Coordinates of C-alpha atoms and ligand atoms in Angstrom, one line a residue:
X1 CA 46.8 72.7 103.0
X2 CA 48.1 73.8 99.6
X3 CA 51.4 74.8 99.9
X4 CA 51.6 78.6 99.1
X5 CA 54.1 79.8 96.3
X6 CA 54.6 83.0 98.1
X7 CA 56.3 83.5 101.2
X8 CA 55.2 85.4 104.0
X9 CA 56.6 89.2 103.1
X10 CA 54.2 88.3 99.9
X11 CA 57.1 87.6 97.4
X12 CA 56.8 84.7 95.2
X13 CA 58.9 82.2 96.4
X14 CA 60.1 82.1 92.9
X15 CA 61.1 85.9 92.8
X16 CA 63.1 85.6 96.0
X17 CA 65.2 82.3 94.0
X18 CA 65.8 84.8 91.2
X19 CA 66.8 87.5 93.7
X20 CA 69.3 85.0 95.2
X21 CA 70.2 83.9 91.5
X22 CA 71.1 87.8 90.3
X23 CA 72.8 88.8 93.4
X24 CA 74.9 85.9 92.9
X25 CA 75.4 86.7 89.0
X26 CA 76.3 90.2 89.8
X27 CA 78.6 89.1 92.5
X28 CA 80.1 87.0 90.2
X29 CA 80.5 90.1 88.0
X30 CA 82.1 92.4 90.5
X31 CA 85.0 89.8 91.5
X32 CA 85.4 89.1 87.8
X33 CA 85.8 92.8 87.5
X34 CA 88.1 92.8 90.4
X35 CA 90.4 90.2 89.1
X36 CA 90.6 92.7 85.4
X37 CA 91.4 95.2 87.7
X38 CA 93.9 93.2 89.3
X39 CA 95.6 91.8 86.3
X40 CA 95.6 95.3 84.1
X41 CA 96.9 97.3 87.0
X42 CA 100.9 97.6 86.0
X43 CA 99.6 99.8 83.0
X44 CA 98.4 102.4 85.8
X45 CA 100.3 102.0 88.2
X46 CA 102.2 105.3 88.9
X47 CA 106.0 104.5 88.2
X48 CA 107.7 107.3 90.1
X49 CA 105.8 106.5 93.6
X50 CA 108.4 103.6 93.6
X51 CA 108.4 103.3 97.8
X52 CA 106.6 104.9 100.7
X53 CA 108.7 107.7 100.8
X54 CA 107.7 110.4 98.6
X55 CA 106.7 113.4 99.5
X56 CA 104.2 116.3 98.8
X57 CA 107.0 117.5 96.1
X58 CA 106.8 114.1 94.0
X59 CA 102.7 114.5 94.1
X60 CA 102.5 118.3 93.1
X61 CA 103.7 117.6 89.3
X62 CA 101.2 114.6 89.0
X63 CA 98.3 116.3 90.2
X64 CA 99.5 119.3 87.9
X65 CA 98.9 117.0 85.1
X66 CA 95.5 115.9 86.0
X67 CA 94.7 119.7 85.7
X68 CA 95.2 119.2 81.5
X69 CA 92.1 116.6 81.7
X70 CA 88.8 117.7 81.1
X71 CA 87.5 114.9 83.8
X72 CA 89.0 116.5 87.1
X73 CA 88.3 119.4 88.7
X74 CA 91.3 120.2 90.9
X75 CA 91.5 122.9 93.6
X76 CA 93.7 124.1 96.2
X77 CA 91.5 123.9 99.5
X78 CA 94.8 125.1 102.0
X79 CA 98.1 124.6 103.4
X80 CA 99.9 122.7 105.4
X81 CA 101.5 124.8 108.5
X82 CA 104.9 125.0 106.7
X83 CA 102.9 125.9 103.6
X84 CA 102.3 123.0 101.5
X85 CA 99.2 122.9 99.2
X86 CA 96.5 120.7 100.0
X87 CA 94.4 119.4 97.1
X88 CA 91.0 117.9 96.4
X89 CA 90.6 116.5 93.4
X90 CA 86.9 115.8 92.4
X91 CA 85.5 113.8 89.6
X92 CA 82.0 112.4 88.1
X93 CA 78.5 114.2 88.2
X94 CA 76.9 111.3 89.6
X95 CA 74.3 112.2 92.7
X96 CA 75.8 110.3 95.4
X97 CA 78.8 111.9 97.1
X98 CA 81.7 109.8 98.1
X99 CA 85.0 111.2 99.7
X100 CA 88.3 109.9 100.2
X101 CA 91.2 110.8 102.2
X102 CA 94.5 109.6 102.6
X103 CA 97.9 110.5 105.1
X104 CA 96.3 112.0 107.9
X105 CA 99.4 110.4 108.9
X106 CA 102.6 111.1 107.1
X107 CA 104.3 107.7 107.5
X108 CA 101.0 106.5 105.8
X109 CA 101.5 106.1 102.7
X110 CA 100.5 102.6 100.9
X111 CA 97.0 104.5 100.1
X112 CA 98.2 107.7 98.6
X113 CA 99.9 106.1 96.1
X114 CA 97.1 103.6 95.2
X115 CA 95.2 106.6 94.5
X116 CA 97.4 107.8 92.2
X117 CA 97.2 104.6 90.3
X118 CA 93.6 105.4 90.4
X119 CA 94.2 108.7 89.2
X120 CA 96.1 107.1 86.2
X121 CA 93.3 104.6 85.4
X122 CA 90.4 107.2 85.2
X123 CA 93.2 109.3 83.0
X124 CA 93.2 107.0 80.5
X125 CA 90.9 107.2 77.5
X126 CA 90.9 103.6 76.2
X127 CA 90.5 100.9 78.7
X128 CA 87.5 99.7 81.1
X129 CA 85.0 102.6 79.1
X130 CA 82.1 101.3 80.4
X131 CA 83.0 100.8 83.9
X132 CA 84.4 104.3 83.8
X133 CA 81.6 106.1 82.8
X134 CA 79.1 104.0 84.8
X135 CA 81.5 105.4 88.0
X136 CA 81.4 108.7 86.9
X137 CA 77.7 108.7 85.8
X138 CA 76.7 107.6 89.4
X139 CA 79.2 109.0 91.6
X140 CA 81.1 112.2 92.6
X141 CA 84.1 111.1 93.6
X142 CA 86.4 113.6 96.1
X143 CA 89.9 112.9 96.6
X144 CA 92.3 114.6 99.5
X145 CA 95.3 112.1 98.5
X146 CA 97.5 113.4 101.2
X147 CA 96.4 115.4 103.9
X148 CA 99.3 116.2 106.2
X149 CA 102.1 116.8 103.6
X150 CA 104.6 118.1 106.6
X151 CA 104.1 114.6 108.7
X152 CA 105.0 112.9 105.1
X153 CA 107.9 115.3 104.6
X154 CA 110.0 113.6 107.3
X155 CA 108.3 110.5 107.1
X156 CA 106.6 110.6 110.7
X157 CA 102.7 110.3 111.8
X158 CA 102.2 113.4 113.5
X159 CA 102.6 116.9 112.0
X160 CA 105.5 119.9 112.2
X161 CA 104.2 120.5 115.3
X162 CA 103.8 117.2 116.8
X163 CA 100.5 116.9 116.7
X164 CA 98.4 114.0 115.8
X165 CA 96.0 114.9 112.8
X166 CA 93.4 112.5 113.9
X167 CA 93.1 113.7 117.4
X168 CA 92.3 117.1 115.9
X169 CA 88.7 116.7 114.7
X170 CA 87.3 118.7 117.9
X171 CA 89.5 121.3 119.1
X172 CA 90.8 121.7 115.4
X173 CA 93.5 123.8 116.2
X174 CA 96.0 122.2 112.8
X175 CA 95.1 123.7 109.7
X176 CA 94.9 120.8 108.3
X177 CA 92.3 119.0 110.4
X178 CA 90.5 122.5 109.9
X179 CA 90.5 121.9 105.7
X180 CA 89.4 118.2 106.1
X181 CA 86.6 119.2 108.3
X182 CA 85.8 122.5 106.2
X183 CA 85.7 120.1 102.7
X184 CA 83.9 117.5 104.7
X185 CA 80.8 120.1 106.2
X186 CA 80.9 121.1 102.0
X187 CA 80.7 117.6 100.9
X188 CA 77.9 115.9 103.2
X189 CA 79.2 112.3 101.5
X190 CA 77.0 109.3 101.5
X191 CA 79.9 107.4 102.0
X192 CA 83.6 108.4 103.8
X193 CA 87.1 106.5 102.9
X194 CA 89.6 107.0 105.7
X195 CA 92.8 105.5 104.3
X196 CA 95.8 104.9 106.5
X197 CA 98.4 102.0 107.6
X198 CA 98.7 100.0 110.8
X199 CA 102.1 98.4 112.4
X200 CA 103.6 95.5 110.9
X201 CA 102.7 93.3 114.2
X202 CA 98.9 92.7 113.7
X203 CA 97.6 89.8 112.8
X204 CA 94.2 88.4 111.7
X205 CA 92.8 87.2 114.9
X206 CA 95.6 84.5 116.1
X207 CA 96.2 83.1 113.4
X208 CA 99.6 82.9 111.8
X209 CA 99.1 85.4 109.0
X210 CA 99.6 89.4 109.1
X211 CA 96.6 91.6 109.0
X212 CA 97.5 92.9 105.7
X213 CA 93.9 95.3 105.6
X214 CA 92.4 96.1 108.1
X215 CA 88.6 97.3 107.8
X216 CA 86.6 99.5 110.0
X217 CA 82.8 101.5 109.9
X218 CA 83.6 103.6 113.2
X219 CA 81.5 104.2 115.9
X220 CA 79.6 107.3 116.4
X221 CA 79.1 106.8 119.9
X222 CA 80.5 104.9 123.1
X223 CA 77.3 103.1 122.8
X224 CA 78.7 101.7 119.5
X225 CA 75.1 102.4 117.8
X226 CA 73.9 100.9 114.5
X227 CA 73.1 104.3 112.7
X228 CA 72.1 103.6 109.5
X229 CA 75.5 105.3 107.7
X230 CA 77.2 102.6 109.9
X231 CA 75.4 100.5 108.8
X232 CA 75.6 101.0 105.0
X233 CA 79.8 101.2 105.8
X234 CA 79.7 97.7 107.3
X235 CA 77.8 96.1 104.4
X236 CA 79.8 97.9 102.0
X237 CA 83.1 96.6 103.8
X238 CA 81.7 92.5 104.0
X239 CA 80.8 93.1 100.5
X240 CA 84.4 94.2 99.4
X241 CA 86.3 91.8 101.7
X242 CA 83.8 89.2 100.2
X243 CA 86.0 90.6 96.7
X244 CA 89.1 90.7 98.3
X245 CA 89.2 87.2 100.1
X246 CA 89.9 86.3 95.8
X247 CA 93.2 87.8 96.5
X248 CA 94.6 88.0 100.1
X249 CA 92.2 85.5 101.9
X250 CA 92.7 84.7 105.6
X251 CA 94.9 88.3 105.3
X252 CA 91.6 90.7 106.4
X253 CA 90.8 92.0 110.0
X254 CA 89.0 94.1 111.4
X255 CA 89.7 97.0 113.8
X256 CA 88.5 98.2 117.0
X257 CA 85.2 99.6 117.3
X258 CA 85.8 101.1 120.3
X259 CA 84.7 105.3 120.2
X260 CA 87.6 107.5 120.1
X261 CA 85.5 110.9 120.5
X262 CA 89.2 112.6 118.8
X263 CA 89.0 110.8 116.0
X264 CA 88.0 112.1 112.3
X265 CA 86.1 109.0 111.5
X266 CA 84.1 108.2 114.7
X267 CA 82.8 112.3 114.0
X268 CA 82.1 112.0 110.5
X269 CA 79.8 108.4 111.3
X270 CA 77.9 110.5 113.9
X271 CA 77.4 113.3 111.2
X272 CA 75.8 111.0 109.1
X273 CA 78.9 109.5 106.4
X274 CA 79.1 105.6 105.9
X275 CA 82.9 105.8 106.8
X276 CA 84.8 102.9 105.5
X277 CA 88.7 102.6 108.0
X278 CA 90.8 101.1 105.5
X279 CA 94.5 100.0 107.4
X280 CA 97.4 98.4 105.0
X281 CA 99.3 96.4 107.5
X282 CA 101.8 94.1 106.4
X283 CA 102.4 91.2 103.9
X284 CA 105.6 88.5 104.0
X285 CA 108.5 89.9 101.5
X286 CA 106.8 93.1 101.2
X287 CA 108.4 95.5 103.5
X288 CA 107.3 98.5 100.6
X289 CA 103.6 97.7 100.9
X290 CA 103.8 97.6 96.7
X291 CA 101.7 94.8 96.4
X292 CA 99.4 96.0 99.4
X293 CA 99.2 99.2 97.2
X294 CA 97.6 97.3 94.7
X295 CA 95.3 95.8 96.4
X296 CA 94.1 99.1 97.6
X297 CA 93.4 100.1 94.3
X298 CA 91.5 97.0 93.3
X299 CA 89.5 97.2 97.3
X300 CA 88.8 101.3 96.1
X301 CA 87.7 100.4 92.5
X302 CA 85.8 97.8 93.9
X303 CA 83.5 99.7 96.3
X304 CA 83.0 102.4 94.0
X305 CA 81.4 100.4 91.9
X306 CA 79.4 98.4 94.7
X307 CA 78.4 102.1 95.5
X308 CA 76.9 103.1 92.2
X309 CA 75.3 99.7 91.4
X310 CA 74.2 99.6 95.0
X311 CA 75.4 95.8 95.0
X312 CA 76.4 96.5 98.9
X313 CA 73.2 97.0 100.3
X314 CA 72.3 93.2 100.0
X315 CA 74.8 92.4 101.7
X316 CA 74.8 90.1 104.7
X317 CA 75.7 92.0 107.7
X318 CA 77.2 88.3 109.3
X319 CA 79.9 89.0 106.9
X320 CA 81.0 92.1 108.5
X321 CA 80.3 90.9 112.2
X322 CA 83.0 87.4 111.3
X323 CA 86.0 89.4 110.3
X324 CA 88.2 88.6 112.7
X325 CA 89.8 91.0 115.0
X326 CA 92.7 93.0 114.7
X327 CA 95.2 91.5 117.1
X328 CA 99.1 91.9 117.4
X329 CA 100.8 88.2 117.4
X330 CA 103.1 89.1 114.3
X331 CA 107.0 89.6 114.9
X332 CA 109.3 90.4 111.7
X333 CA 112.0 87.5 113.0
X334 CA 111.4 84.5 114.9
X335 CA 114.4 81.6 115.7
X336 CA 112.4 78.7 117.3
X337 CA 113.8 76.3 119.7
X338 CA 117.3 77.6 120.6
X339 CA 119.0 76.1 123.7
X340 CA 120.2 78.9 126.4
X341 CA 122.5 77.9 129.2
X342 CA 121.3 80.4 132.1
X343 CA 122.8 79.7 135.7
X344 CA 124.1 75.8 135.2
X345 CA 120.8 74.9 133.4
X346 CA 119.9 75.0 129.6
X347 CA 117.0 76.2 128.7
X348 CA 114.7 75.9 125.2
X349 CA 113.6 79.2 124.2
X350 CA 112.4 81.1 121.2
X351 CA 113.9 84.9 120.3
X352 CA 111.7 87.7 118.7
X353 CA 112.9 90.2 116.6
X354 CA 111.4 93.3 115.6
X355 CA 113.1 96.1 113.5
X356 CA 112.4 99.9 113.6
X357 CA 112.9 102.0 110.4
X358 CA 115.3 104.9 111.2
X359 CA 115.6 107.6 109.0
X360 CA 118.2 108.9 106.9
X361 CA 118.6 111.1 103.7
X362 CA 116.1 113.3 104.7
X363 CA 113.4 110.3 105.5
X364 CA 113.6 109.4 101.8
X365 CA 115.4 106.2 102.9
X366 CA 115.9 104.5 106.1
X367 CA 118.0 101.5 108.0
X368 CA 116.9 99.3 110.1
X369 CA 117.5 98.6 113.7
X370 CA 116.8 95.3 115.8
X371 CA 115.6 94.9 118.9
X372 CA 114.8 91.7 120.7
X373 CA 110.9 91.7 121.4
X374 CA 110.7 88.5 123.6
X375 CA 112.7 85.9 124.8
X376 CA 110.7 82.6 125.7
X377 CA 108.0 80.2 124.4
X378 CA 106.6 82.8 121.6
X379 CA 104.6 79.6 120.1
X380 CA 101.6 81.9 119.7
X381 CA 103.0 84.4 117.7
X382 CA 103.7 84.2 114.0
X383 CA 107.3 85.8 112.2
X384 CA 107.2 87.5 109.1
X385 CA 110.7 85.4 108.7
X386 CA 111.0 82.1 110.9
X387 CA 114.0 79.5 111.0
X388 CA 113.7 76.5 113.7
X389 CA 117.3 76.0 115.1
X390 CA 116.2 73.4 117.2
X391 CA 119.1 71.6 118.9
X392 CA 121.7 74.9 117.6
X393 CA 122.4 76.6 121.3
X394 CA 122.7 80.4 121.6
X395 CA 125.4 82.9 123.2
X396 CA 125.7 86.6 123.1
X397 CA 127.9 87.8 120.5
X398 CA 131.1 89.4 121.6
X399 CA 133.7 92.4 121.4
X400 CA 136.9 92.0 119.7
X401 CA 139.5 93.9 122.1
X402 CA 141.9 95.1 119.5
X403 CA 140.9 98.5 118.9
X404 CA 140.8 99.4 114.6
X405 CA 141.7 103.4 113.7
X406 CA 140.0 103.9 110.2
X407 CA 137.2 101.8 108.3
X408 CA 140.1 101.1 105.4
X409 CA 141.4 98.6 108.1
X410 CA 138.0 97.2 109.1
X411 CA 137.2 96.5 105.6
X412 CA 140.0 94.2 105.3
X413 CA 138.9 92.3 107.7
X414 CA 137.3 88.9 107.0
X415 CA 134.0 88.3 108.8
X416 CA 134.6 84.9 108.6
X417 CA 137.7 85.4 110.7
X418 CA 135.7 87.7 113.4
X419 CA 132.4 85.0 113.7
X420 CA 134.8 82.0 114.5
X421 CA 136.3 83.7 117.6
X422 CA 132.8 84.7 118.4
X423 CA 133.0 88.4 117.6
X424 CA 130.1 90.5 116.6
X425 CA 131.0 93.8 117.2
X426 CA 134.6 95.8 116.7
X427 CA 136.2 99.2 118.0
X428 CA 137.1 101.8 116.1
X429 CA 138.8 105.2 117.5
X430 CA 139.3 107.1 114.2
X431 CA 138.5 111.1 114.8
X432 CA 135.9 112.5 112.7
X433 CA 134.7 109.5 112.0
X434 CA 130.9 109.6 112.8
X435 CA 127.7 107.5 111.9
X436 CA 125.0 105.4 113.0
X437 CA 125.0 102.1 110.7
X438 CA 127.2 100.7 108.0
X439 CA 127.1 97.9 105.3
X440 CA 129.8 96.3 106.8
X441 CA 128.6 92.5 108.2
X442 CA 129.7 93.3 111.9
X443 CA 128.8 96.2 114.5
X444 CA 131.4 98.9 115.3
X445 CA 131.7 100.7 118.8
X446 CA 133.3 104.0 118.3
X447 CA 134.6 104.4 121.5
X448 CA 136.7 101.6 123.8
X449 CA 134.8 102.4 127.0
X450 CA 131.3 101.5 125.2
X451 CA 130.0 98.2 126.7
X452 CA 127.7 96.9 124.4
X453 CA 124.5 95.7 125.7
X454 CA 124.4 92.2 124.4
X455 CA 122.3 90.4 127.0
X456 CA 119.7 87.8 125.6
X457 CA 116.3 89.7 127.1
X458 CA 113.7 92.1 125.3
X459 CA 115.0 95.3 124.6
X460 CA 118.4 94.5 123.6
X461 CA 120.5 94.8 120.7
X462 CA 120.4 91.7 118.7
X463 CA 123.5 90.3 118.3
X464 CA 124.1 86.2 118.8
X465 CA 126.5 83.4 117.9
X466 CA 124.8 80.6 117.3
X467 CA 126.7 76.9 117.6
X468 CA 125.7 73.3 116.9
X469 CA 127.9 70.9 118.7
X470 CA 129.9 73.0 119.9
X471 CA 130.8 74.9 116.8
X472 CA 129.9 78.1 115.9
X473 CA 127.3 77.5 112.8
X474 CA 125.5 81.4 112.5
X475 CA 126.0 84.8 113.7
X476 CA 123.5 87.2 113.8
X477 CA 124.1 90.8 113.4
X478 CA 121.1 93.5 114.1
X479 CA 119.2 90.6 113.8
X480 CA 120.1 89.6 110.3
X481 CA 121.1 86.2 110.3
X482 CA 124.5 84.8 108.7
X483 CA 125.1 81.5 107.9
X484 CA 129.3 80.8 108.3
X485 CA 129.4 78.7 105.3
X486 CA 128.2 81.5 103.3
X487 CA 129.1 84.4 104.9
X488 CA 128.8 86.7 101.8
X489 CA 124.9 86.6 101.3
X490 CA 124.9 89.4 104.0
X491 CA 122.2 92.3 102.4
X492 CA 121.8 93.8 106.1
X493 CA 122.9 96.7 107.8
X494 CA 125.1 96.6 111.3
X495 CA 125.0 99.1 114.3
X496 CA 127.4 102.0 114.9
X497 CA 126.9 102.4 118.6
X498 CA 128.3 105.6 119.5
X499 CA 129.3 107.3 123.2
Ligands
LIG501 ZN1 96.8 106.3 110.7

């Protein structure tokens, strides 16, 4: 038999090599447009989001701004219960519809700021002209960049009145899950971008590296069905984790499918969006998410343009189905291999630490508090910071009985002085005096009759000596290490504990 140049759907074999051979040519064209993206972005990056913190005052001037260009159309669609505007900002006259929304959650911010960048970038008259009009010639973009301004105002998740945004969608009793479903019944999107952040403790399956984004095309059902919106939303994800995996590879997970009937996203797939979940999670030595911002706006920039070329649609749905899962194996601190004397009997263990962010001027800063997540063989999860003190043995840090009266005397104290005796923690009765952390590289009890809860289990404060032969080598103080030879590297916070 003559072997047939066409295959059996009737394409020439030929044509279906040259398919193969364009989509990898364009493919090659998107990531290179990715990495220009990723190398130009300082000259758009918006300089006075500088952290997470910023609030619904530091966006109103920059979207007033975007009001003076001719390319955005910006309106006020509500407010916030305690009166905050809420904006969308639209752009492009292309036919298909794509909306984005960011801070559902006020403590959510890594997104919000990427779209300002983004902002910035299509603000500018000069660079990428062709890419920007292609965008804008194919797409109508619509842009809610922070949707629950209150939450962000004190830095917290829910709203003023505690409730959670994205547990609103059905009862929509919060006016602001009422104006993101009003501009979403306008809009009728092809395609949905629900931007938020997850916890610093998920990982990428259990491997050893933090889910730094997390993707998700929601279900729109218990069933978990394959609607064809879904569908579109999961090759558009493997097609931009295909472009991010230049960048952050082995960092990208995915996020439970399961139907949460509450939730904004899981509605807006059953009423016929592609939603794209887009979770910044965490990344070593990045506690600000800066450089997870970035990536944001190179993973947005990046499906756009999949979206108007239509690039996504060849995608492989495999790619979408191997992301791993979202799991949570990721600890900020981890000291491997300490020995613990416990009844007569020494014991190998590891200690991990997490810290909680606790507010302070008003949420636009924060310290940190340490608590001891687990105490045993932790061999399975992964520290964002990791030292192995194997044969170092471990003790609770201890009080100093001497009782201080004013902070003048405690700074004149020397640390080094406090560790060698095994101290951690001091007293001070000085009236007036009130707080909840200080700079100083020891904890303070205000009060004699405290006993500090320094017991080696989860839950506890984390305060340690640490000793090698019998000599005291570290300290650790709110679980920020100290190493006695060099006892003024300290950059943490310590503890007030109070009555
Ligand atoms: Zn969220």
């Amino acid at each position: 038999m003559k072997k047939s140049i066409f295959t059996q759907s009737g394409i020439p074999l030929f044509g279906i090599l040259f398919i193969i051979l364009l989509s990898g040519i364009i493919m090659a064209q998107e990531k290179q447009l990715a990495w220009d993206l990723y190398n130009s972005y300082e000259s758009f990056k918006e300089k006075t989001l500088e952290n997470r913190r910023f609030k619904h005052s530091d966006i109103v001037p920059l979207i007033e701004q975007l009001q003076n260009k001719n390319i955005f159309k910006v309106e006020k669609v509500g407010k916030s219960i305690e009166g905050r505007d809420i904006y969308l900002i639209s752009l492009g006259t292309g036919k298909i519809k794509v909306f984005l929304w960011s801070q559902m959650h006020g403590d959510e911010s890594t997104a919000t700021a990427a779209l300002f960048d983004i902002f910035n970038f299509f603000s500018d008259d000069i660079a990428f002209p062709d890419f920007k009009k292609f965008l804008l010639s194919n797409l109508s973009i619509y842009i809610i960049p922070m949707v629950n301004p209150d939450g962000a105002e004190l830095f917290q998740r829910r709203n003023i009145v505690e409730i959670d945004l994205n547990r609103d969608v059905v009862r929509l009793q919060t006016p602001e899950a009422q104006i993101l479903k009003n501009v979403f019944d306008s809009l009728k999107a092809e395609f949905g971008f629900n931007l938020h952040d997850q916890g610093r403790d998920y990982s990428v399956g259990n491997s050893f590296n933090p889910a730094s984004i997390s993707f998700l095309a929601p279900s729109p059902n218990y069933e978990k069905s394959l609607t064809a919106p879904r569908e579109n939303a999961m090759k558009l994800i493997g097609h931009t984790t295909d472009i991010l995996n230049e960048f952050i590879p082995g960092h990208i997970a995915k996020y439970t499918d399961d139907y949460e009937p509450r939730a904004f996203g899981d509605n807006f797939t059953k009423w016929g969006t592609g939603v794209v979940l887009i979770e910044s999670g965490g990344w070593r030595g990045d506690r600000e998410k800066q450089f997870l911002r970035k990536i944001n706006y190179v993973a947005i920039l990046s499906a756009l343009n999949s979206i108007a070329s239509g690039s996504y649609s060849k995608t492989d749905a495999n790619i979408y189905e191997s992301i791993p899962q979202n799991e949570k194996f990721m600890m900020d601190f981890i000291l491997r291999n300490l020995k613990l004397n416990r009844k007569d009997k020494d014991y190998i263990i590891d200690i991990g630490i997490n810290f909680e962010e606790e507010n302070l001027d008003g949420a636009r800063n924060f310290y940190l508090k340490a608590s001891i997540e687990d105490v045993g063989d932790l061999s399975v999860y992964s520290g964002y910071e990791e030292i192995d003190l194997s044969g170092y043995s471990i003790e609770s840090g201890k009080t100093k009985p001497e009782v201080f009266h004013s902070i003048a005397e405690l700074e004149k104290l020397n640390p080094a002085d406090l560790y060698s005796e095994g101290y951690t923690n001091v007293f001070l009765s000085e009236e007036n005096f009130h707080g909840n952390h200080s700079h100083l590289p020891f904890n303070i009890l205000l009060d004699p009759s405290i006993k500090p809860n320094n017991e080696i289990k989860p839950e506890s404060p984390v305060n340690f000596i640490i000793k090698k032969d019998g000599l005291i080598k570290f300290v650790v103080i709110n679980g920020f290490l100290v190493d006695i030879e060099n006892s003024d590297s300290w950059n943490g916070n310590s503890i007030i504990f109070n009555k």
